[in-house]
Coordinates of C-alpha atoms in Angstrom, one line a residue:
M1 CA -12.3 110.4 11.1
G2 CA -12.0 110.3 13.7
A3 CA -10.9 113.8 14.1
L4 CA -7.8 116.0 14.5
F5 CA -7.5 119.5 15.9
I6 CA -4.1 121.1 16.4
V7 CA -3.4 124.5 17.9
S8 CA -0.2 126.5 18.6
A9 CA 0.4 126.8 22.3
E10 CA 2.6 129.9 22.0
D11 CA -0.3 132.0 23.2
A12 CA -1.6 129.9 26.1
R13 CA -4.9 131.8 26.5
F14 CA -5.7 131.5 22.8
A15 CA -4.9 127.8 22.8
A16 CA -7.1 127.1 25.8
R17 CA -10.1 128.9 24.2
A18 CA -9.5 127.1 20.9
V19 CA -9.3 123.7 22.5
G20 CA -12.4 124.4 24.6
A21 CA -14.4 125.4 21.5
A22 CA -13.2 122.4 19.5
R23 CA -14.2 120.0 22.3
V24 CA -17.7 121.5 22.3
Q25 CA -18.0 121.2 18.5
F26 CA -16.6 117.7 18.3
A27 CA -19.0 116.6 21.1
R28 CA -21.9 117.7 18.8
L29 CA -20.6 115.3 16.2
G30 CA -21.0 112.4 18.5
L31 CA -17.3 111.4 18.4
P32 CA -15.7 109.3 21.1
D33 CA -13.8 111.0 23.9
L34 CA -11.1 113.2 22.5
I35 CA -7.5 112.4 23.6
E36 CA -5.2 115.3 24.1
H37 CA -1.5 115.1 23.8
Q38 CA 1.2 117.6 23.2
C39 CA 4.3 118.1 21.2
P40 CA 6.7 121.0 21.9
G41 CA 4.8 124.2 21.2
W42 CA 1.5 122.5 20.2
R43 CA -1.7 121.0 21.7
I44 CA -3.3 118.1 19.8
L45 CA -6.8 116.7 20.0
H46 CA -7.6 113.3 18.4
S47 CA -10.5 111.0 18.2
G48 CA -11.0 107.5 16.7
Y49 CA -14.0 106.6 14.5
A50 CA -17.4 107.3 16.0
A51 CA -18.7 103.8 15.0
G52 CA -15.4 101.9 15.5
G53 CA -12.8 100.5 13.2
P54 CA -9.0 100.1 12.9
D55 CA -6.7 101.9 15.4
L56 CA -5.9 105.5 14.3
R57 CA -3.3 106.3 16.9
I58 CA -0.1 104.8 18.1
S59 CA 2.4 105.9 20.8
R60 CA 5.8 104.3 21.1
P61 CA 9.2 105.3 22.6
N62 CA 10.3 106.2 19.1
G63 CA 7.4 108.6 18.5
S64 CA 3.7 108.7 17.9
A65 CA 1.2 109.1 15.1
A66 CA -2.5 110.0 14.9
V67 CA -4.7 109.7 11.8
A68 CA -8.0 111.1 10.7
G69 CA -9.6 109.4 7.7
T70 CA -8.4 106.2 6.1
M71 CA -4.7 105.8 5.5
T72 CA -2.8 102.7 4.3
V73 CA 1.0 102.3 4.9
G74 CA 3.1 99.7 3.1
G75 CA 0.0 97.8 2.0
G76 CA -1.8 97.6 5.3
M77 CA -3.8 99.5 8.0
G78 CA -3.9 99.7 11.8
L79 CA -1.2 99.5 14.4
A80 CA 1.3 97.5 12.3
A81 CA 1.0 100.1 9.5
L82 CA 1.4 103.0 11.9
Q83 CA 4.4 101.3 13.5
D84 CA 5.9 101.1 10.1
L85 CA 5.4 104.8 9.6
L86 CA 7.2 105.6 12.8
A87 CA 10.2 103.5 11.7
R88 CA 11.2 106.3 9.2
S89 CA 12.8 109.7 9.7
G90 CA 12.3 113.1 8.1
P91 CA 9.2 114.3 6.3
P92 CA 6.8 111.6 5.2
D93 CA 7.2 110.4 1.6
F94 CA 4.4 108.8 -0.4
H95 CA 6.7 106.7 -2.5
R96 CA 9.1 105.6 0.2
E97 CA 6.4 104.7 2.7
E98 CA 3.8 103.5 0.2
L99 CA 1.1 105.8 1.6
G100 CA -2.5 105.5 0.2
G101 CA -6.1 106.4 0.9
Q102 CA -7.6 109.7 1.9
F103 CA -6.6 111.1 5.3
A104 CA -4.9 113.7 7.5
A105 CA -2.1 112.6 9.8
I106 CA 0.3 113.9 12.3
V107 CA 3.6 112.0 12.9
Q108 CA 6.1 112.7 15.6
R109 CA 9.4 110.8 15.0
A110 CA 13.1 111.5 15.6
G111 CA 12.2 114.6 17.6
R112 CA 10.3 116.2 14.7
S113 CA 6.5 116.6 14.1
F114 CA 4.8 116.6 10.7
L115 CA 1.2 117.2 9.6
F116 CA 0.3 116.1 6.1
G117 CA -2.7 114.9 4.0
D118 CA -3.3 112.5 1.2
W119 CA -1.9 112.8 -2.4
F120 CA -4.7 115.0 -3.8
G121 CA -5.5 116.8 -0.5
A122 CA -9.0 115.4 -0.8
F123 CA -9.4 114.8 3.0
P124 CA -10.0 118.4 4.2
V125 CA -7.6 120.0 6.7
Y126 CA -8.6 123.6 7.5
H127 CA -6.1 126.1 8.8
D128 CA -6.1 129.8 9.5
A129 CA -3.9 132.4 7.8
G130 CA -1.3 132.4 10.5
R131 CA -1.3 128.6 10.7
R132 CA -2.0 128.6 14.4
I133 CA -5.0 126.2 13.9
F134 CA -5.3 123.0 11.9
S135 CA -8.6 121.1 12.0
T136 CA -10.3 118.3 10.1
S137 CA -13.7 120.0 10.9
L138 CA -14.7 123.3 9.3
L139 CA -17.1 124.1 12.2
A140 CA -14.5 123.3 14.9
A141 CA -11.9 125.5 13.2
L142 CA -14.5 128.3 12.8
A143 CA -15.6 128.0 16.4
A144 CA -12.0 128.5 17.5
M145 CA -11.5 131.6 15.4
P146 CA -11.6 135.0 17.1
R147 CA -13.4 136.5 14.0
A148 CA -14.5 135.4 10.6
A149 CA -16.2 136.6 7.4
L150 CA -17.6 135.0 4.3
H151 CA -15.4 134.6 1.2
R152 CA -17.4 136.1 -1.6
Q153 CA -15.9 133.9 -4.5
A154 CA -16.3 130.7 -2.5
V155 CA -19.9 131.5 -1.5
Y156 CA -20.8 131.8 -5.2
E157 CA -18.9 128.7 -6.0
F158 CA -20.8 126.7 -3.4
A159 CA -24.1 128.0 -4.6
F160 CA -23.6 127.8 -8.3
N161 CA -21.2 124.8 -8.6
I162 CA -22.0 122.7 -5.5
A163 CA -18.6 123.2 -3.8
P164 CA -15.8 125.7 -3.7
I165 CA -12.7 124.5 -5.7
G166 CA -9.1 125.0 -4.8
N167 CA -7.7 125.9 -1.4
H168 CA -10.2 128.5 -0.3
T169 CA -13.3 127.9 1.7
V170 CA -16.5 129.9 2.3
V171 CA -14.8 131.5 5.3
E172 CA -12.3 134.2 4.4
Q173 CA -9.9 133.4 7.2
L174 CA -9.8 129.6 6.6
S175 CA -8.1 127.7 3.8
L176 CA -7.5 124.1 3.0
L177 CA -4.1 122.5 3.3
A178 CA -2.8 122.4 -0.2
P179 CA -1.9 119.1 -1.9
G180 CA 1.7 118.3 -1.4
D181 CA 2.1 120.5 1.7
V182 CA 3.9 118.8 4.6
V183 CA 3.8 121.1 7.6
E184 CA 6.5 120.8 10.2
L185 CA 5.3 121.9 13.7
L186 CA 8.2 123.7 15.3
P187 CA 8.8 123.8 19.0
G188 CA 8.1 127.5 19.3
G189 CA 4.6 127.2 17.9
D190 CA 5.5 128.2 14.4
T191 CA 5.5 126.1 11.2
V192 CA 7.6 125.5 8.1
S193 CA 6.3 123.8 5.0
H194 CA 8.1 121.1 3.0
H195 CA 6.3 121.0 -0.3
Q196 CA 6.3 117.7 -2.2
S197 CA 5.5 117.5 -5.9
R198 CA 2.2 115.8 -6.8
E199 CA 2.8 115.7 -10.6
Q200 CA 1.6 112.7 -12.6
D201 CA 2.4 111.7 -16.2
A202 CA 0.0 113.4 -18.6
S203 CA 1.1 111.5 -21.7
E204 CA -1.0 108.9 -23.4
S205 CA 0.0 105.4 -22.6
G206 CA 1.4 103.6 -25.6
A207 CA 0.8 100.2 -24.2
P208 CA -1.6 97.8 -25.9
V209 CA -5.2 98.1 -24.6
G210 CA -5.0 94.7 -22.8
V211 CA -1.9 95.8 -21.0
Q212 CA -3.5 99.0 -19.9
I213 CA -6.6 97.2 -18.5
E214 CA -4.4 94.7 -16.7
R215 CA -2.4 97.5 -15.1
L216 CA -5.7 99.1 -13.9
R217 CA -6.8 95.8 -12.6
D218 CA -3.6 95.1 -10.7
V219 CA -3.4 98.5 -9.0
L220 CA -7.1 98.4 -8.1
D221 CA -6.6 95.0 -6.5
T222 CA -3.6 96.2 -4.6
T223 CA -5.5 99.3 -3.3
I224 CA -8.5 97.2 -2.0
K225 CA -6.3 94.6 -0.4
A226 CA -4.4 97.3 1.5
H227 CA -7.7 98.1 3.2
A228 CA -8.6 94.5 3.9
S229 CA -7.7 94.7 7.6
A230 CA -10.4 97.3 8.0
A231 CA -13.0 94.8 6.7
S232 CA -13.0 92.5 9.8
R233 CA -16.1 94.3 11.0
G234 CA -17.8 94.0 7.6
V235 CA -17.8 95.7 4.3
R236 CA -20.7 97.7 2.8
C237 CA -20.9 98.6 -0.9
P238 CA -23.4 100.5 -3.0
L239 CA -25.0 99.1 -6.1
S240 CA -26.9 101.0 -8.8
G241 CA -27.7 101.0 -12.5
G242 CA -24.4 102.6 -13.4
I243 CA -20.9 101.1 -13.7
D244 CA -18.8 102.7 -10.9
S245 CA -20.5 101.0 -7.9
R246 CA -20.7 97.7 -9.9
L247 CA -17.0 97.9 -10.6
A248 CA -16.2 98.6 -6.9
F249 CA -18.3 95.6 -5.9
A250 CA -16.6 93.4 -8.5
A251 CA -13.1 94.5 -7.4
A252 CA -13.9 94.0 -3.7
R253 CA -15.2 90.5 -4.3
A254 CA -12.2 89.6 -6.5
A255 CA -9.9 90.8 -3.6
G256 CA -11.5 88.3 -1.3
L257 CA -14.0 90.6 0.4
S258 CA -17.7 89.8 0.8
P259 CA -19.5 93.2 0.8
D260 CA -23.1 93.7 2.0
L261 CA -24.9 95.5 -0.8
Y262 CA -27.3 98.4 -0.6
V263 CA -29.1 100.7 -3.1
Y264 CA -30.5 104.2 -2.8
G265 CA -33.6 105.6 -4.6
P266 CA -37.3 105.7 -4.8
T267 CA -39.2 102.4 -5.4
G268 CA -39.3 101.6 -9.0
S269 CA -36.4 103.9 -10.0
C270 CA -33.9 102.6 -12.5
D271 CA -31.1 102.2 -9.9
V272 CA -33.3 100.2 -7.5
R273 CA -34.8 98.0 -10.3
I274 CA -31.3 97.1 -11.7
A275 CA -29.6 96.6 -8.4
R276 CA -32.4 94.3 -7.3
S277 CA -32.0 92.3 -10.5
I278 CA -28.3 91.9 -10.0
A279 CA -28.6 91.0 -6.3
A280 CA -31.3 88.4 -7.2
G281 CA -29.2 87.0 -10.0
E282 CA -26.2 86.6 -7.7
G283 CA -28.3 85.3 -4.8
L284 CA -27.3 88.1 -2.5
P285 CA -29.4 90.2 -0.1
L286 CA -29.8 93.9 -0.8
D287 CA -30.7 96.7 1.6
W288 CA -32.7 99.5 0.2
F289 CA -32.8 103.1 1.4
D290 CA -34.8 106.1 0.1
Q291 CA -32.8 108.9 1.6
H292 CA -35.4 111.5 0.7
D293 CA -38.4 109.5 2.1
G294 CA -40.4 110.8 5.0
A295 CA -40.9 114.2 6.4
C296 CA -40.6 115.9 9.8
D297 CA -43.5 117.7 11.4
A298 CA -42.9 121.4 11.8
E299 CA -42.1 121.0 15.5
A300 CA -39.3 118.5 15.0
F301 CA -37.9 120.2 11.9
A302 CA -35.6 122.7 13.6
A303 CA -34.0 120.1 15.8
T304 CA -33.5 117.8 12.8
V305 CA -31.9 120.5 10.7
E306 CA -29.6 121.5 13.5
R307 CA -28.5 117.9 13.9
N308 CA -28.0 117.5 10.2
F309 CA -26.0 120.8 10.1
H310 CA -23.5 119.6 12.7
Q311 CA -23.2 116.0 11.5
S312 CA -22.4 117.2 8.0
D313 CA -19.9 119.9 9.2
G314 CA -22.0 122.8 8.1
L315 CA -21.9 122.7 4.3
P316 CA -22.5 119.3 2.8
N317 CA -22.5 118.8 -0.9
F318 CA -25.7 120.1 -2.5
G319 CA -26.5 122.0 0.8
N320 CA -28.9 119.2 1.9
I321 CA -29.2 119.9 5.6
F322 CA -33.0 120.2 5.3
D323 CA -34.0 116.6 4.8
A324 CA -35.9 114.5 7.4
G325 CA -32.8 112.6 8.6
G326 CA -32.7 110.0 5.8
N327 CA -29.2 110.8 4.9
A328 CA -28.0 110.3 8.5
V329 CA -29.9 107.0 8.7
A330 CA -28.2 105.7 5.5
R331 CA -24.8 106.9 6.7
D332 CA -25.2 105.2 10.1
A333 CA -26.2 102.0 8.3
R334 CA -23.1 102.1 6.1
H335 CA -20.8 102.3 9.1
A336 CA -22.7 100.3 11.7
G337 CA -20.3 98.3 13.9
G338 CA -17.3 100.0 12.4
A339 CA -17.8 98.4 9.0
L340 CA -15.6 99.5 6.0
A341 CA -17.9 101.5 3.7
M342 CA -16.9 101.5 0.0
S343 CA -17.7 104.1 -2.7
G344 CA -17.6 104.1 -6.5
G345 CA -16.9 107.8 -6.4
C346 CA -14.4 109.2 -8.9
G347 CA -14.9 106.3 -11.3
E348 CA -15.2 108.9 -14.0
V349 CA -11.4 109.3 -13.9
M350 CA -11.5 106.5 -16.5
R351 CA -14.1 108.3 -18.7
D352 CA -14.4 111.5 -20.7
F353 CA -15.6 113.7 -17.9
F354 CA -15.6 117.1 -19.5
R355 CA -17.0 116.0 -22.9
L356 CA -14.8 118.4 -24.8
P357 CA -13.5 117.8 -28.3
D358 CA -10.4 115.5 -28.5
Q359 CA -7.9 118.3 -29.1
P360 CA -5.8 120.7 -27.0
T361 CA -8.0 122.8 -24.8
S362 CA -7.4 125.8 -22.5
V363 CA -8.3 125.8 -18.8
S364 CA -10.2 129.0 -19.5
R365 CA -12.4 127.1 -21.9
V366 CA -13.0 124.4 -19.3
A367 CA -14.1 127.1 -16.8
R368 CA -16.4 128.7 -19.3
T369 CA -18.0 125.5 -20.6
F370 CA -18.1 123.5 -17.4
L371 CA -18.3 125.9 -14.5
S372 CA -20.5 128.6 -15.8
R373 CA -23.6 127.1 -14.3
F374 CA -25.2 130.3 -13.2
S375 CA -27.6 133.1 -14.1
A376 CA -26.5 136.5 -13.1
D377 CA -30.2 137.4 -12.4
D378 CA -30.0 135.2 -9.3
A379 CA -27.0 137.2 -7.9
S380 CA -26.9 140.6 -6.4
A381 CA -26.3 143.6 -8.7
D382 CA -22.6 143.8 -8.0
F383 CA -21.9 140.2 -9.1
D384 CA -19.4 140.1 -11.9
G385 CA -19.9 136.9 -13.9
A386 CA -16.7 137.3 -16.0
A387 CA -14.6 137.9 -12.9
F388 CA -16.2 134.8 -11.2
V389 CA -15.3 132.6 -14.2
S390 CA -11.8 134.1 -14.5
A391 CA -11.1 133.2 -10.8
L392 CA -12.3 129.7 -11.4
A393 CA -9.9 129.4 -14.4
G394 CA -7.1 130.6 -12.3
T395 CA -7.8 127.9 -9.7
L396 CA -7.9 125.2 -12.5
G397 CA -4.6 126.4 -13.9
S398 CA -2.9 126.3 -10.5
A399 CA -4.1 122.7 -10.0
I400 CA -2.2 121.4 -13.1
G401 CA 0.7 123.9 -13.1
V402 CA -0.6 126.1 -16.0
D403 CA 0.1 129.8 -16.0
D404 CA -1.3 130.8 -19.4
L405 CA -5.0 130.2 -18.9
H406 CA -5.8 130.7 -22.6
R407 CA -3.2 128.5 -24.1
P408 CA -4.5 125.1 -25.4
M409 CA -3.1 122.3 -23.3
P410 CA -2.8 118.6 -24.1
R411 CA -6.2 116.9 -23.6
L412 CA -5.0 114.4 -21.1
L413 CA -3.5 117.1 -18.9
I414 CA -7.0 118.8 -18.9
E415 CA -8.5 115.4 -17.8
Q416 CA -6.3 115.6 -14.7
L417 CA -8.5 118.5 -13.5
Y418 CA -11.1 115.9 -12.7
P419 CA -9.3 114.1 -9.9
R420 CA -7.3 117.2 -8.8
V421 CA -10.1 119.7 -8.7
R422 CA -13.6 118.2 -9.1
C423 CA -13.0 115.1 -7.0
R424 CA -11.1 116.9 -4.4
A425 CA -13.8 119.5 -4.0
L426 CA -16.9 117.3 -4.3
F427 CA -15.8 113.9 -2.9
G428 CA -13.4 115.6 -0.4
R429 CA -16.4 116.9 1.6
E430 CA -18.1 113.5 1.4
I431 CA -14.9 111.7 2.6
G432 CA -14.4 114.1 5.5
I433 CA -17.9 113.5 6.7
E434 CA -18.1 109.8 6.1
A435 CA -14.7 109.0 7.6
R436 CA -15.7 110.6 10.9
Y437 CA -17.9 107.5 11.5
G438 CA -15.8 104.6 10.2
P439 CA -13.2 103.6 7.6
Y440 CA -14.1 104.7 4.0
L441 CA -12.7 103.3 0.9
M442 CA -12.8 105.3 -2.4
P443 CA -10.4 103.2 -4.5
F444 CA -10.8 105.2 -7.7
L445 CA -9.3 108.3 -6.0
D446 CA -6.2 106.5 -4.8
H447 CA -3.3 108.3 -6.4
R448 CA -1.7 105.1 -7.8
F449 CA -5.0 104.1 -9.6
V450 CA -5.4 107.7 -10.9
A451 CA -1.8 107.6 -12.2
E452 CA -2.8 104.7 -14.5
A453 CA -6.3 106.0 -15.3
V454 CA -5.3 109.5 -16.4
R455 CA -3.1 108.0 -19.2
L456 CA -6.0 106.2 -20.9
P457 CA -6.4 107.6 -24.5
M458 CA -9.6 109.5 -25.1
A459 CA -11.0 106.9 -27.5
L460 CA -11.0 104.4 -24.6
R461 CA -12.7 106.9 -22.3
W462 CA -15.6 107.6 -24.6
A463 CA -18.8 105.9 -23.6
G464 CA -17.0 104.2 -20.7
R465 CA -15.2 101.6 -22.9
A466 CA -12.1 101.2 -20.7
E467 CA -14.1 101.0 -17.5
A468 CA -16.5 98.4 -19.0
M469 CA -13.5 96.4 -20.2
L470 CA -12.0 96.5 -16.7
L471 CA -15.3 95.3 -15.2
A472 CA -15.5 92.5 -17.7
A473 CA -11.9 91.5 -17.0
I474 CA -12.6 91.3 -13.3
D475 CA -16.1 89.8 -13.3
P476 CA -17.6 89.0 -16.7
R477 CA -20.8 87.7 -15.1
L478 CA -21.5 91.0 -13.3
A479 CA -20.6 92.9 -16.5
A480 CA -23.3 91.1 -18.4
Y481 CA -26.2 92.4 -16.3
P482 CA -28.3 95.3 -17.8
S483 CA -27.5 98.9 -16.9
S484 CA -29.1 102.3 -16.8
Y485 CA -27.2 103.1 -20.0
G486 CA -29.5 100.7 -21.9
H487 CA -26.8 98.1 -22.5
H488 CA -24.6 95.7 -20.5
F489 CA -20.9 96.1 -19.9
A490 CA -19.7 92.8 -21.3
G491 CA -19.4 94.2 -24.8
P492 CA -19.0 97.6 -26.6
P493 CA -21.3 100.5 -25.7
S494 CA -24.5 100.9 -27.6
R495 CA -24.9 103.2 -30.6
R496 CA -27.3 105.4 -28.6
H497 CA -24.7 105.8 -25.7
R498 CA -22.0 106.7 -28.2
F499 CA -24.2 109.2 -30.0
D500 CA -25.3 110.9 -26.8
E501 CA -21.7 111.5 -25.8
W502 CA -20.7 112.6 -29.3
A503 CA -23.6 115.1 -29.3
S504 CA -22.4 116.6 -26.0
R505 CA -18.8 116.8 -27.3
S506 CA -20.0 118.5 -30.5
R507 CA -21.8 121.3 -28.9
P508 CA -20.0 124.6 -29.5
A509 CA -18.3 126.2 -26.5
W510 CA -20.6 129.3 -26.6
L511 CA -23.7 127.0 -26.4
R512 CA -22.3 125.0 -23.5
E513 CA -21.4 128.2 -21.6
R514 CA -25.1 129.3 -21.9
S515 CA -26.8 126.0 -21.5
Y516 CA -27.8 126.5 -17.8
R517 CA -29.3 129.9 -18.5
L518 CA -31.2 128.5 -21.6
R519 CA -32.6 125.6 -19.5
R520 CA -33.8 128.1 -16.9
R521 CA -35.7 130.1 -19.6
L522 CA -37.3 126.9 -20.9
G523 CA -38.7 125.9 -17.5
A524 CA -38.0 124.7 -14.0
T525 CA -34.8 122.8 -13.4
G526 CA -34.8 119.4 -11.7
D527 CA -33.4 118.5 -8.3
E528 CA -32.1 115.0 -7.9
H529 CA -30.5 115.6 -4.5
G530 CA -33.6 116.2 -2.4
S531 CA -36.4 118.7 -2.2
V532 CA -37.1 122.0 -0.5
P533 CA -39.5 121.7 2.4
A534 CA -42.5 124.0 2.7
S535 CA -42.0 127.6 3.8
S536 CA -43.8 126.7 7.0
H537 CA -40.9 124.5 7.8
M538 CA -38.1 126.6 6.3
G539 CA -39.3 129.7 8.2
R540 CA -38.5 127.9 11.5
V541 CA -34.8 127.5 10.6
I542 CA -33.9 130.5 8.6
D543 CA -35.1 134.1 8.1
L544 CA -36.9 133.8 4.7
S545 CA -35.9 137.4 4.0
F546 CA -32.3 136.1 3.8
P547 CA -30.5 138.8 5.7
H548 CA -27.1 137.3 5.3
M549 CA -27.3 136.0 1.7
R550 CA -29.1 139.0 0.3
A551 CA -25.6 140.6 0.0
F552 CA -24.8 137.9 -2.5
F553 CA -28.1 136.8 -4.1
R554 CA -31.6 137.9 -5.0
P555 CA -33.4 134.8 -3.6
E556 CA -36.9 135.9 -4.8
R557 CA -35.7 135.5 -8.4
V558 CA -34.2 132.0 -7.9
R559 CA -36.4 129.4 -9.8
D560 CA -33.9 126.5 -9.4
P561 CA -34.9 124.5 -6.3
A562 CA -31.4 123.0 -5.9
L563 CA -29.8 126.4 -6.1
W564 CA -32.4 127.8 -3.6
R565 CA -31.6 125.0 -1.2
R566 CA -27.8 125.7 -1.3
I567 CA -28.5 129.4 -0.7
A568 CA -30.7 128.5 2.2
C569 CA -27.9 126.3 3.6
L570 CA -25.5 129.2 3.3
E571 CA -28.0 131.4 5.1
Y572 CA -28.2 128.9 8.0
F573 CA -24.4 128.7 8.0
A574 CA -24.0 132.4 8.1
G575 CA -26.5 132.7 10.9
W576 CA -24.6 130.1 12.9
M577 CA -21.4 132.1 12.3
A578 CA -23.0 135.3 13.5
A579 CA -24.2 133.6 16.7
N580 CA -20.9 131.9 17.5

């Protein structure tokens, strides 16, 4: 993240207990020694990256700043960028100070102290209802709480849709700092919020296609170059059979970086085969990891799961704390020596993510067609599916400023739900975990790149046309290699690719809403994010009668292994809550 933990000192005993609990929890994460400093009314803990990297803290006569995550200021990183941040006054401003990246930061300048996050609120900052605690770690915040209970809606969102959306968390008493919230820490231990608009233009760009692609290219280049100072210890970039990672690699290379490449997947998989072909064609080495390879013996399993649980801050995406440690090995390799790790995440901001007809659409319809991935038979008898989806629609509407959830909204406004909701929830957890170890670059989620991408007309989004054109403009040689789509990216998408997307868009809403339940009836669902260990192993880490989750689910009815794993992860989390 390193890490940030801030607690009001108004109640000295409460603050002392909270700081002590946070120190214990951060030590379990393997972070460097926490540095404590104070501002009037507040105690602050901060740590740098676990594996090394650019400086994240500065203290000068005119103020101080501490960052968790990866923040750029005025086109750079490190001490010079932080010094530039201190030269200002008043609440931080993204436009005036040219802030970028995904981060949480506290800045003390001109006698005032401000806590704020990135544009989309992707890097998680957890706080209690009274705003006495702010933490970049869910478990550290929870450990400091005097009491806590599970948030019913968020538990179902994690289980059914991989991650809770919006500002709530699986803990009733903890919320995420909302996008645009700048919290001023007052001397008496209280806070005041300065909300800043995070609106972006939702109208279709009227510029020629070539101009739109050039704008995307320019802002992508600027974003990557702003992180270049973090690349002095190396850069590591994924490669696969898709387009997002290949575009990230091409853009990094065009910006003057020389990334080390790696690929994930079983031997012989499409991703591994294509990545090896590209690396061989470019004369570059390629590291290979099979994150799900290997197994723990029953004796070592409990210790491995406990380590995974803490290193992933309790609830990783897909609930995968039950692997043999392969994810941790791959993560450590990405950040070894303080290297800058790149990601192609959020590349779908340039594509048609929701696969809905090209016409005005309501947020209620998005919730019903995209977030209704559940079977009520898996839930307890008091689960209300309609209320669950209605709550999801309300969160979607809030994210884009829509009050009437049933009113059709412009299609490109609906597309903004992808970066504002989906990316924030899914990639935010990933960013928060990864950036604890070293600098982490997700260029397609930078707000300046998103501002250009969300204005792409739908016709350029279909079958990844605009993204392929951007890749070909940056590196036509890389674009010409085969892909997992069955065609290269140096020309238009194949007829099969276009047909597959058209078929998805053409499915009626009522069918999409029921598609998950229909697949369940037709047979077992797949699980591409790991597997469930044998009951002989699982029985060592959770009570297989699910005493905590039985209030929410009927585990014996669950036939989806990925869903079962997420419920098991929630059971482990709830058990940890009860014991702490």
